[in-house]
mmCIF file with all atom_site columns, C-alpha atoms in Angstrom:
data_model
loop_
_atom_site.group_PDB
_atom_site.id
_atom_site.type_symbol
_atom_site.label_atom_id
_atom_site.label_alt_id
_atom_site.label_comp_id
_atom_site.label_asym_id
_atom_site.label_entity_id
_atom_site.label_seq_id
_atom_site.pdbx_PDB_ins_code
_atom_site.Cartn_x
_atom_site.Cartn_y
_atom_site.Cartn_z
_atom_site.occupancy
_atom_site.B_iso_or_equiv
_atom_site.pdbx_formal_charge
_atom_site.auth_seq_id
_atom_site.auth_comp_id
_atom_site.auth_asym_id
_atom_site.auth_atom_id
_atom_site.pdbx_PDB_model_num
ATOM 1   C CA . MET S 1 1   ? 112.419 -66.610 -96.106  1.00 85.00 ? 1429 MET S CA 1
ATOM 2   C CA . VAL S 1 2   ? 114.816 -64.150 -97.729  1.00 93.00 ? 1430 VAL S CA 1
ATOM 3   C CA . THR S 1 3   ? 118.443 -63.887 -96.630  1.00 94.00 ? 1431 THR S CA 1
ATOM 4   C CA . PHE S 1 4   ? 120.703 -61.200 -98.087  1.00 95.00 ? 1432 PHE S CA 1
ATOM 5   C CA . THR S 1 5   ? 124.040 -62.346 -99.445  1.00 93.00 ? 1433 THR S CA 1
ATOM 6   C CA . SER S 1 6   ? 127.156 -60.417 -98.444  1.00 91.00 ? 1434 SER S CA 1
ATOM 7   C CA . GLU S 1 7   ? 127.251 -59.005 -101.997 1.00 88.00 ? 1435 GLU S CA 1
ATOM 8   C CA . MET S 1 8   ? 123.710 -57.663 -101.576 1.00 90.00 ? 1436 MET S CA 1
ATOM 9   C CA . LYS S 1 9   ? 124.586 -56.061 -98.240  1.00 90.00 ? 1437 LYS S CA 1
ATOM 10  C CA . ASP S 1 10  ? 127.707 -54.483 -99.747  1.00 85.00 ? 1438 ASP S CA 1
ATOM 11  C CA . ALA S 1 11  ? 125.761 -53.174 -102.755 1.00 85.00 ? 1439 ALA S CA 1
ATOM 12  C CA . LEU S 1 12  ? 123.157 -51.564 -100.508 1.00 85.00 ? 1440 LEU S CA 1
ATOM 13  C CA . ARG S 1 13  ? 125.806 -49.879 -98.402  1.00 77.00 ? 1441 ARG S CA 1
ATOM 14  C CA . VAL S 1 14  ? 128.673 -47.569 -99.277  1.00 60.00 ? 1442 VAL S CA 1
ATOM 15  C CA . PRO S 1 15  ? 130.269 -47.000 -95.848  1.00 53.00 ? 1443 PRO S CA 1
ATOM 16  C CA . GLY S 1 16  ? 130.874 -43.381 -94.889  1.00 51.00 ? 1444 GLY S CA 1
ATOM 17  C CA . LYS S 1 17  ? 129.157 -41.983 -97.974  1.00 55.00 ? 1445 LYS S CA 1
ATOM 18  C CA . GLY S 1 18  ? 125.508 -41.992 -96.945  1.00 52.00 ? 1446 GLY S CA 1
ATOM 19  C CA . GLY S 1 19  ? 124.684 -45.401 -98.425  1.00 56.00 ? 1447 GLY S CA 1
ATOM 20  C CA . SER S 1 20  ? 123.922 -46.482 -101.970 1.00 68.00 ? 1448 SER S CA 1
ATOM 21  C CA . LEU S 1 21  ? 121.676 -44.684 -104.415 1.00 78.00 ? 1449 LEU S CA 1
ATOM 22  C CA . ILE S 1 22  ? 118.485 -46.662 -104.976 1.00 87.00 ? 1450 ILE S CA 1
ATOM 23  C CA . HIS S 1 23  ? 115.133 -46.242 -106.666 1.00 90.00 ? 1451 HIS S CA 1
ATOM 24  C CA . MET S 1 24  ? 112.134 -46.952 -104.460 1.00 94.00 ? 1452 MET S CA 1
ATOM 25  C CA . ALA S 1 25  ? 108.850 -47.694 -106.240 1.00 96.00 ? 1453 ALA S CA 1
ATOM 26  C CA . THR S 1 26  ? 105.542 -47.365 -104.417 1.00 96.00 ? 1454 THR S CA 1
ATOM 27  C CA . SER S 1 27  ? 101.913 -47.156 -105.463 1.00 96.00 ? 1455 SER S CA 1
ATOM 28  C CA . SER S 1 28  ? 98.838  -45.527 -104.008 1.00 93.00 ? 1456 SER S CA 1
ATOM 29  C CA . LEU S 1 29  ? 95.856  -47.706 -103.189 1.00 92.00 ? 1457 LEU S CA 1
ATOM 30  C CA . ASP S 1 30  ? 94.248  -46.710 -106.489 1.00 93.00 ? 1458 ASP S CA 1
ATOM 31  C CA . GLY S 1 31  ? 97.364  -47.693 -108.475 1.00 92.00 ? 1459 GLY S CA 1
ATOM 32  C CA . LYS S 1 32  ? 99.139  -44.359 -109.038 1.00 93.00 ? 1460 LYS S CA 1
ATOM 33  C CA . PRO S 1 33  ? 102.868 -45.182 -109.051 1.00 94.00 ? 1461 PRO S CA 1
ATOM 34  C CA . ASN S 1 34  ? 105.738 -43.166 -107.623 1.00 94.00 ? 1462 ASN S CA 1
ATOM 35  C CA . ILE S 1 35  ? 109.466 -43.747 -108.015 1.00 93.00 ? 1463 ILE S CA 1
ATOM 36  C CA . ALA S 1 36  ? 111.913 -41.844 -105.837 1.00 89.00 ? 1464 ALA S CA 1
ATOM 37  C CA . ALA S 1 37  ? 115.703 -41.875 -105.717 1.00 86.00 ? 1465 ALA S CA 1
ATOM 38  C CA . MET S 1 38  ? 117.034 -42.318 -102.196 1.00 82.00 ? 1466 MET S CA 1
ATOM 39  C CA . ARG S 1 39  ? 120.575 -41.791 -100.918 1.00 78.00 ? 1467 ARG S CA 1
ATOM 40  C CA . PHE S 1 40  ? 120.671 -42.787 -97.244  1.00 81.00 ? 1468 PHE S CA 1
ATOM 41  C CA . VAL S 1 41  ? 120.334 -46.581 -97.458  1.00 86.00 ? 1469 VAL S CA 1
ATOM 42  C CA . ALA S 1 42  ? 121.524 -49.487 -95.317  1.00 88.00 ? 1470 ALA S CA 1
ATOM 43  C CA . THR S 1 43  ? 120.603 -53.059 -94.474  1.00 92.00 ? 1471 THR S CA 1
ATOM 44  C CA . HIS S 1 44  ? 119.497 -54.325 -91.090  1.00 93.00 ? 1472 HIS S CA 1
ATOM 45  C CA . GLY S 1 45  ? 119.819 -58.025 -90.370  1.00 93.00 ? 1473 GLY S CA 1
ATOM 46  C CA . ASP S 1 46  ? 119.372 -60.393 -93.278  1.00 94.00 ? 1474 ASP S CA 1
ATOM 47  C CA . ASP S 1 47  ? 116.047 -59.162 -94.649  1.00 96.00 ? 1475 ASP S CA 1
ATOM 48  C CA . LYS S 1 48  ? 115.518 -55.446 -93.948  1.00 97.00 ? 1476 LYS S CA 1
ATOM 49  C CA . ILE S 1 49  ? 116.478 -52.381 -95.978  1.00 95.00 ? 1477 ILE S CA 1
ATOM 50  C CA . LEU S 1 50  ? 116.473 -48.994 -94.223  1.00 93.00 ? 1478 LEU S CA 1
ATOM 51  C CA . ILE S 1 51  ? 115.976 -45.633 -95.934  1.00 90.00 ? 1479 ILE S CA 1
ATOM 52  C CA . SER S 1 52  ? 116.099 -42.230 -94.275  1.00 85.00 ? 1480 SER S CA 1
ATOM 53  C CA . ASP S 1 53  ? 112.834 -40.279 -94.373  1.00 84.00 ? 1481 ASP S CA 1
ATOM 54  C CA . MET S 1 54  ? 114.014 -36.817 -95.384  1.00 75.00 ? 1482 MET S CA 1
ATOM 55  C CA . PHE S 1 55  ? 112.101 -36.006 -98.581  1.00 73.00 ? 1483 PHE S CA 1
ATOM 56  C CA . LEU S 1 56  ? 109.411 -38.676 -98.877  1.00 80.00 ? 1484 LEU S CA 1
ATOM 57  C CA . LEU S 1 57  ? 106.111 -36.860 -99.171  1.00 84.00 ? 1485 LEU S CA 1
ATOM 58  C CA . LYS S 1 58  ? 104.472 -38.925 -101.954 1.00 90.00 ? 1486 LYS S CA 1
ATOM 59  C CA . THR S 1 59  ? 106.325 -42.112 -100.951 1.00 91.00 ? 1487 THR S CA 1
ATOM 60  C CA . LYS S 1 60  ? 105.126 -41.763 -97.364  1.00 88.00 ? 1488 LYS S CA 1
ATOM 61  C CA . MET S 1 61  ? 101.512 -41.233 -98.452  1.00 91.00 ? 1489 MET S CA 1
ATOM 62  C CA . ASN S 1 62  ? 101.711 -44.308 -100.692 1.00 94.00 ? 1490 ASN S CA 1
ATOM 63  C CA . LEU S 1 63  ? 103.194 -46.498 -97.935  1.00 94.00 ? 1491 LEU S CA 1
ATOM 64  C CA . LYS S 1 64  ? 100.402 -45.512 -95.560  1.00 93.00 ? 1492 LYS S CA 1
ATOM 65  C CA . GLU S 1 65  ? 97.835  -46.653 -98.157  1.00 94.00 ? 1493 GLU S CA 1
ATOM 66  C CA . ASN S 1 66  ? 99.742  -49.588 -99.623  1.00 96.00 ? 1494 ASN S CA 1
ATOM 67  C CA . PRO S 1 67  ? 102.853 -51.005 -97.910  1.00 96.00 ? 1495 PRO S CA 1
ATOM 68  C CA . GLU S 1 68  ? 103.963 -53.015 -100.975 1.00 96.00 ? 1496 GLU S CA 1
ATOM 69  C CA . CYS S 1 69  ? 107.085 -51.586 -102.594 1.00 95.00 ? 1497 CYS S CA 1
ATOM 70  C CA . CYS S 1 70  ? 110.241 -52.436 -104.525 1.00 96.00 ? 1498 CYS S CA 1
ATOM 71  C CA . ILE S 1 71  ? 113.797 -51.165 -104.346 1.00 94.00 ? 1499 ILE S CA 1
ATOM 72  C CA . ALA S 1 72  ? 116.444 -51.405 -107.080 1.00 92.00 ? 1500 ALA S CA 1
ATOM 73  C CA . ILE S 1 73  ? 120.050 -50.223 -106.957 1.00 84.00 ? 1501 ILE S CA 1
ATOM 74  C CA . CYS S 1 74  ? 120.426 -47.268 -109.358 1.00 72.00 ? 1502 CYS S CA 1
ATOM 75  C CA . HIS S 1 75  ? 124.058 -47.627 -110.340 1.00 63.00 ? 1503 HIS S CA 1
ATOM 76  C CA . PRO S 1 76  ? 125.570 -51.006 -109.462 1.00 54.00 ? 1504 PRO S CA 1
ATOM 77  C CA . LEU S 1 77  ? 129.319 -50.619 -108.931 1.00 54.00 ? 1505 LEU S CA 1
ATOM 78  C CA . ASP S 1 78  ? 129.932 -53.659 -111.087 1.00 58.00 ? 1506 ASP S CA 1
ATOM 79  C CA . SER S 1 79  ? 127.995 -56.427 -112.784 1.00 63.00 ? 1507 SER S CA 1
ATOM 80  C CA . GLY S 1 80  ? 126.314 -59.014 -110.619 1.00 70.00 ? 1508 GLY S CA 1
ATOM 81  C CA . ARG S 1 81  ? 124.545 -56.402 -108.483 1.00 77.00 ? 1509 ARG S CA 1
ATOM 82  C CA . ASP S 1 82  ? 121.342 -56.444 -110.494 1.00 86.00 ? 1510 ASP S CA 1
ATOM 83  C CA . TRP S 1 83  ? 118.520 -56.989 -108.020 1.00 91.00 ? 1511 TRP S CA 1
ATOM 84  C CA . VAL S 1 84  ? 115.041 -55.794 -107.145 1.00 94.00 ? 1512 VAL S CA 1
ATOM 85  C CA . PHE S 1 85  ? 114.026 -56.211 -103.504 1.00 97.00 ? 1513 PHE S CA 1
ATOM 86  C CA . LYS S 1 86  ? 110.271 -56.511 -102.980 1.00 97.00 ? 1514 LYS S CA 1
ATOM 87  C CA . GLY S 1 87  ? 108.257 -56.524 -99.779  1.00 97.00 ? 1515 GLY S CA 1
ATOM 88  C CA . LYS S 1 88  ? 106.264 -54.463 -97.316  1.00 97.00 ? 1516 LYS S CA 1
ATOM 89  C CA . ALA S 1 89  ? 107.497 -51.185 -95.887  1.00 96.00 ? 1517 ALA S CA 1
ATOM 90  C CA . ILE S 1 90  ? 106.599 -48.757 -93.165  1.00 95.00 ? 1518 ILE S CA 1
ATOM 91  C CA . ASP S 1 91  ? 107.903 -45.327 -92.261  1.00 93.00 ? 1519 ASP S CA 1
ATOM 92  C CA . ILE S 1 92  ? 108.841 -45.582 -88.569  1.00 94.00 ? 1520 ILE S CA 1
ATOM 93  C CA . GLU S 1 93  ? 108.489 -41.986 -87.465  1.00 90.00 ? 1521 GLU S CA 1
ATOM 94  C CA . TYR S 1 94  ? 109.307 -40.168 -84.272  1.00 88.00 ? 1522 TYR S CA 1
ATOM 95  C CA . GLY S 1 95  ? 106.319 -40.523 -81.976  1.00 90.00 ? 1523 GLY S CA 1
ATOM 96  C CA . PHE S 1 96  ? 105.872 -44.255 -82.584  1.00 93.00 ? 1524 PHE S CA 1
ATOM 97  C CA . PRO S 1 97  ? 105.800 -46.186 -79.284  1.00 95.00 ? 1525 PRO S CA 1
ATOM 98  C CA . PRO S 1 98  ? 109.347 -47.428 -78.604  1.00 96.00 ? 1526 PRO S CA 1
ATOM 99  C CA . ASP S 1 99  ? 108.134 -51.045 -78.493  1.00 97.00 ? 1527 ASP S CA 1
ATOM 100 C CA . PHE S 1 100 ? 106.304 -50.803 -81.859  1.00 97.00 ? 1528 PHE S CA 1
ATOM 101 C CA . ASN S 1 101 ? 107.397 -53.940 -83.723  1.00 97.00 ? 1529 ASN S CA 1
ATOM 102 C CA . TRP S 1 102 ? 107.673 -54.322 -87.524  1.00 94.00 ? 1530 TRP S CA 1
ATOM 103 C CA . TYR S 1 103 ? 108.677 -57.839 -88.574  1.00 96.00 ? 1531 TYR S CA 1
ATOM 104 C CA . GLY S 1 104 ? 111.026 -58.275 -85.627  1.00 95.00 ? 1532 GLY S CA 1
ATOM 105 C CA . VAL S 1 105 ? 112.525 -54.785 -85.262  1.00 95.00 ? 1533 VAL S CA 1
ATOM 106 C CA . THR S 1 106 ? 111.327 -52.140 -82.829  1.00 96.00 ? 1534 THR S CA 1
ATOM 107 C CA . ALA S 1 107 ? 110.888 -48.414 -83.393  1.00 95.00 ? 1535 ALA S CA 1
ATOM 108 C CA . LYS S 1 108 ? 113.392 -47.719 -80.602  1.00 95.00 ? 1536 LYS S CA 1
ATOM 109 C CA . GLU S 1 109 ? 116.011 -50.014 -82.139  1.00 94.00 ? 1537 GLU S CA 1
ATOM 110 C CA . ILE S 1 110 ? 115.696 -48.378 -85.567  1.00 94.00 ? 1538 ILE S CA 1
ATOM 111 C CA . LEU S 1 111 ? 115.420 -44.733 -84.461  1.00 91.00 ? 1539 LEU S CA 1
ATOM 112 C CA . ASP S 1 112 ? 118.180 -44.990 -81.831  1.00 91.00 ? 1540 ASP S CA 1
ATOM 113 C CA . LYS S 1 113 ? 120.637 -46.261 -84.453  1.00 89.00 ? 1541 LYS S CA 1
ATOM 114 C CA . TRP S 1 114 ? 119.472 -44.550 -87.655  1.00 87.00 ? 1542 TRP S CA 1
ATOM 115 C CA . GLY S 1 115 ? 117.326 -41.615 -86.480  1.00 82.00 ? 1543 GLY S CA 1
ATOM 116 C CA . ASP S 1 116 ? 120.061 -39.036 -87.154  1.00 80.00 ? 1544 ASP S CA 1
ATOM 117 C CA . TRP S 1 117 ? 121.496 -40.479 -90.351  1.00 74.00 ? 1545 TRP S CA 1
ATOM 118 C CA . ALA S 1 118 ? 123.071 -37.278 -91.692  1.00 70.00 ? 1546 ALA S CA 1
ATOM 119 C CA . THR S 1 119 ? 125.211 -36.962 -88.561  1.00 72.00 ? 1547 THR S CA 1
ATOM 120 C CA . LEU S 1 120 ? 125.974 -40.677 -88.447  1.00 72.00 ? 1548 LEU S CA 1
ATOM 121 C CA . GLU S 1 121 ? 127.108 -40.720 -92.087  1.00 70.00 ? 1549 GLU S CA 1
ATOM 122 C CA . PRO S 1 122 ? 127.256 -37.286 -93.694  1.00 65.00 ? 1550 PRO S CA 1
ATOM 123 C CA . PRO S 1 123 ? 127.159 -37.363 -97.502  1.00 62.00 ? 1551 PRO S CA 1
ATOM 124 C CA . LYS S 1 124 ? 130.718 -36.112 -98.064  1.00 63.00 ? 1552 LYS S CA 1
ATOM 125 C CA . GLU S 1 125 ? 130.520 -36.425 -101.845 1.00 59.00 ? 1553 GLU S CA 1
ATOM 126 C CA . VAL S 1 126 ? 127.808 -33.737 -102.137 1.00 57.00 ? 1554 VAL S CA 1
ATOM 127 C CA . PRO S 1 127 ? 129.300 -30.285 -102.867 1.00 55.00 ? 1555 PRO S CA 1
ATOM 128 C CA . PRO S 1 128 ? 128.912 -27.899 -99.891  1.00 58.00 ? 1556 PRO S CA 1
ATOM 129 C CA . ASP S 1 129 ? 127.052 -25.297 -101.943 1.00 59.00 ? 1557 ASP S CA 1
ATOM 130 C CA . ILE S 1 130 ? 124.105 -27.660 -102.552 1.00 54.00 ? 1558 ILE S CA 1
ATOM 131 C CA . VAL S 1 131 ? 123.963 -29.434 -99.186  1.00 54.00 ? 1559 VAL S CA 1
ATOM 132 C CA . PHE S 1 132 ? 120.956 -28.432 -97.127  1.00 55.00 ? 1560 PHE S CA 1
ATOM 133 C CA . PRO S 1 133 ? 122.013 -26.554 -93.979  1.00 56.00 ? 1561 PRO S CA 1
ATOM 134 C CA . LYS S 1 134 ? 120.124 -28.818 -91.578  1.00 57.00 ? 1562 LYS S CA 1
ATOM 135 C CA . PRO S 1 135 ? 118.544 -32.047 -92.772  1.00 60.00 ? 1563 PRO S CA 1
ATOM 136 C CA . ALA S 1 136 ? 115.098 -32.696 -91.337  1.00 66.00 ? 1564 ALA S CA 1
ATOM 137 C CA . GLN S 1 137 ? 114.849 -36.436 -90.887  1.00 71.00 ? 1565 GLN S CA 1
ATOM 138 C CA . ARG S 1 138 ? 111.355 -37.506 -89.907  1.00 82.00 ? 1566 ARG S CA 1
ATOM 139 C CA . GLY S 1 139 ? 111.909 -41.210 -89.491  1.00 87.00 ? 1567 GLY S CA 1
ATOM 140 C CA . VAL S 1 140 ? 113.270 -44.331 -91.146  1.00 92.00 ? 1568 VAL S CA 1
ATOM 141 C CA . VAL S 1 141 ? 111.544 -46.438 -93.785  1.00 94.00 ? 1569 VAL S CA 1
ATOM 142 C CA . VAL S 1 142 ? 111.955 -50.142 -93.039  1.00 96.00 ? 1570 VAL S CA 1
ATOM 143 C CA . LEU S 1 143 ? 111.417 -52.514 -95.960  1.00 96.00 ? 1571 LEU S CA 1
ATOM 144 C CA . HIS S 1 144 ? 110.864 -56.114 -94.907  1.00 97.00 ? 1572 HIS S CA 1
ATOM 145 C CA . VAL S 1 145 ? 112.113 -57.939 -98.013  1.00 97.00 ? 1573 VAL S CA 1
ATOM 146 C CA . GLU S 1 146 ? 109.994 -60.938 -98.970  1.00 97.00 ? 1574 GLU S CA 1
ATOM 147 C CA . GLU S 1 147 ? 111.243 -61.596 -102.522 1.00 97.00 ? 1575 GLU S CA 1
ATOM 148 C CA . ILE S 1 148 ? 114.353 -60.791 -104.560 1.00 96.00 ? 1576 ILE S CA 1
ATOM 149 C CA . TYR S 1 149 ? 114.347 -60.670 -108.374 1.00 95.00 ? 1577 TYR S CA 1
ATOM 150 C CA . SER S 1 150 ? 117.064 -60.326 -111.000 1.00 91.00 ? 1578 SER S CA 1
ATOM 151 C CA . ILE S 1 151 ? 117.283 -57.365 -113.347 1.00 88.00 ? 1579 ILE S CA 1
ATOM 152 C CA . GLU S 1 152 ? 120.411 -58.711 -114.984 1.00 85.00 ? 1580 GLU S CA 1
ATOM 153 C CA . LYS S 1 153 ? 120.319 -58.594 -118.778 1.00 84.00 ? 1581 LYS S CA 1
ATOM 154 C CA . GLY S 1 154 ? 118.769 -61.823 -120.032 1.00 89.00 ? 1582 GLY S CA 1
ATOM 155 C CA . LYS S 1 155 ? 117.463 -62.751 -116.562 1.00 89.00 ? 1583 LYS S CA 1
ATOM 156 C CA . THR S 1 156 ? 115.117 -59.840 -115.853 1.00 89.00 ? 1584 THR S CA 1
ATOM 157 C CA . GLY S 1 157 ? 112.186 -60.887 -113.709 1.00 91.00 ? 1585 GLY S CA 1
ATOM 158 C CA . GLU S 1 158 ? 113.646 -64.206 -112.537 1.00 93.00 ? 1586 GLU S CA 1
ATOM 159 C CA . ARG S 1 159 ? 113.058 -64.757 -108.843 1.00 95.00 ? 1587 ARG S CA 1
ATOM 160 C CA . ILE S 1 160 ? 116.316 -65.294 -106.946 1.00 93.00 ? 1588 ILE S CA 1
ATOM 161 C CA . GLN S 1 161 ? 114.825 -65.793 -103.470 1.00 92.00 ? 1589 GLN S CA 1
#
């Protein structure tokens, strides 16, 4: 069982700034990869990573076919934050039954807290002239992390947990 360290939780969360910037890698059932940069990121409990579903067309299609995915932090603030989080993910969308359960979290629990991410934590660092007027969040991707690997120089690919 995976348990995030406090350093991992801090790295995946920049309070008040819309979360960390991460790369999320998915693959279609026939092996076509997709990597997308995501901005609204947080952790939930000790083994879940949450990502806002605002612009996830290819990612969402891939997750419906193949829930296996990986997440890596794009720009660690300092050394020692060199991880890849691997597991299964689902896009919990509006319309899911409130009691829908994904590895111990319910759709209601996730959408009630994170369903309006842009209002909860507006991305203040984005210049006003390029901010979309009204974000259209469709749900929240929940990654249930099953393995954590290092991408630190000289240790790339070593399993941490």
